[in-house]
CSV table of C-alpha atoms in Angstrom, one decimal:
chain,number,residue,atom,x,y,z
Z,1,UNK,CA,70.1,105.8,66.2
Z,2,UNK,CA,71.0,105.6,69.8
Z,3,UNK,CA,68.7,107.2,72.4
Z,4,UNK,CA,70.1,110.3,74.1
Z,5,UNK,CA,72.1,111.5,71.1
Z,6,UNK,CA,70.7,114.4,69.1
Z,7,UNK,CA,70.2,113.8,65.4
Z,8,UNK,CA,73.0,115.3,63.3
Z,9,UNK,CA,71.9,118.0,60.9
Z,10,UNK,CA,73.4,117.8,57.4
Z,11,UNK,CA,76.0,120.4,56.8
Z,12,UNK,CA,74.7,123.5,55.0
Z,13,UNK,CA,75.8,124.1,51.5
Z,14,UNK,CA,74.8,126.9,49.2
Z,15,UNK,CA,72.8,125.4,46.3
Z,16,UNK,CA,73.2,128.5,44.1
Z,17,UNK,CA,69.5,128.6,43.3
Z,18,UNK,CA,69.1,132.4,43.5
Z,19,UNK,CA,71.9,133.0,41.0
Z,20,UNK,CA,70.6,130.3,38.7
Z,21,UNK,CA,67.1,131.9,38.6
Z,22,UNK,CA,68.6,135.3,38.0
Z,23,UNK,CA,70.7,134.1,35.1
Z,24,UNK,CA,67.6,132.6,33.4
Z,25,UNK,CA,66.7,136.2,32.4
Z,26,UNK,CA,70.2,136.7,30.9
Z,27,UNK,CA,70.7,133.5,28.9
Z,28,UNK,CA,68.2,130.8,29.6
Z,29,UNK,CA,69.9,127.9,27.6
Z,30,UNK,CA,72.8,127.8,30.1
Z,31,UNK,CA,70.6,128.7,33.1
Z,32,UNK,CA,68.5,125.6,32.8
Z,33,UNK,CA,71.3,123.1,33.7
Z,34,UNK,CA,72.2,125.5,36.6
Z,35,UNK,CA,68.7,125.3,38.0
Z,36,UNK,CA,68.6,121.5,37.5
Z,37,UNK,CA,71.9,121.1,39.4
Z,38,UNK,CA,70.9,123.5,42.1
Z,39,UNK,CA,67.7,121.6,42.7
Z,40,UNK,CA,69.7,118.4,43.3
Z,41,UNK,CA,71.8,119.8,46.2
Z,42,UNK,CA,69.3,119.7,49.1
Z,43,UNK,CA,67.9,116.2,48.4
Z,44,UNK,CA,71.5,114.9,48.2
Z,45,UNK,CA,72.3,116.5,51.5
Z,46,UNK,CA,69.3,115.0,53.1
Z,47,UNK,CA,70.4,111.6,51.8
Z,48,UNK,CA,73.8,112.1,53.4
Z,49,UNK,CA,75.6,112.3,50.1
Z,50,UNK,CA,77.7,115.4,50.9
Z,51,UNK,CA,80.2,114.8,48.0
Z,52,UNK,CA,77.4,114.5,45.5
Z,53,UNK,CA,75.8,117.7,46.9
Z,54,UNK,CA,79.1,119.5,46.6
Z,55,UNK,CA,79.5,118.3,43.0
Z,56,UNK,CA,75.9,119.4,42.1
Z,57,UNK,CA,76.5,122.8,43.7
Z,58,UNK,CA,79.8,123.2,41.8
Z,59,UNK,CA,78.1,122.4,38.5
Z,60,UNK,CA,75.3,124.9,39.3
Z,61,UNK,CA,77.9,127.6,39.9
Z,62,UNK,CA,79.7,126.7,36.7
Z,63,UNK,CA,76.5,126.9,34.6
Z,64,UNK,CA,75.4,130.1,36.3
Z,65,UNK,CA,78.7,131.8,35.7
Z,66,UNK,CA,78.6,130.8,32.0
Z,67,UNK,CA,75.0,132.0,31.6
Z,68,UNK,CA,76.0,135.3,33.3
Z,69,UNK,CA,79.0,135.9,31.1
Z,70,UNK,CA,77.3,135.0,27.9
Z,71,UNK,CA,74.2,137.0,28.8
Z,72,UNK,CA,76.2,140.1,29.7
Z,73,UNK,CA,78.3,139.8,26.5
Z,74,UNK,CA,75.2,139.4,24.4
Z,75,UNK,CA,73.5,142.5,26.0
Z,76,UNK,CA,76.8,144.4,25.5
Z,77,UNK,CA,76.8,143.5,21.8
Z,78,UNK,CA,73.2,144.6,21.4
Z,79,UNK,CA,73.9,147.9,23.1
Z,80,UNK,CA,76.9,148.6,21.0
Z,81,UNK,CA,75.1,147.7,17.8
Z,82,UNK,CA,72.2,150.0,18.8
Z,83,UNK,CA,74.5,152.8,19.6
Z,84,UNK,CA,76.5,152.5,16.4
Z,85,UNK,CA,73.3,152.2,14.4
Z,86,UNK,CA,71.9,155.3,15.9
Z,87,UNK,CA,75.2,157.1,15.5
Z,88,UNK,CA,75.4,156.1,11.9
Z,89,UNK,CA,71.9,157.5,11.3
Z,90,UNK,CA,72.8,160.7,13.1
Z,91,UNK,CA,76.1,161.3,11.2
Z,92,UNK,CA,74.7,160.2,7.9
Z,93,UNK,CA,71.8,162.6,8.2
Z,94,UNK,CA,68.4,162.1,6.5
Z,95,UNK,CA,68.3,162.0,2.8
Z,96,UNK,CA,64.6,161.6,2.5
Z,97,UNK,CA,62.6,164.0,0.3
Z,98,UNK,CA,59.4,165.6,1.2
């Protein structure tokens, strides 16, 4: 480092940690790799490995998107099953005897 020159700050890169943490509530098996990759981004930037940080951020985004998609589809299936189950009970009526 030469005197008189300011130290260069590493370029900022979105590590996608917020989305990774949100998706853990939707589908945690796919959110765990997203969190692991998101936690790699800042140390790689500090080491000067910008390409590695970009790759880790891209992996984090990929796993977050998959967790989001699978989680929302899973919740949709549950809601549809509950609605049809309730509807079937309502239409079928009660056949219990008192």
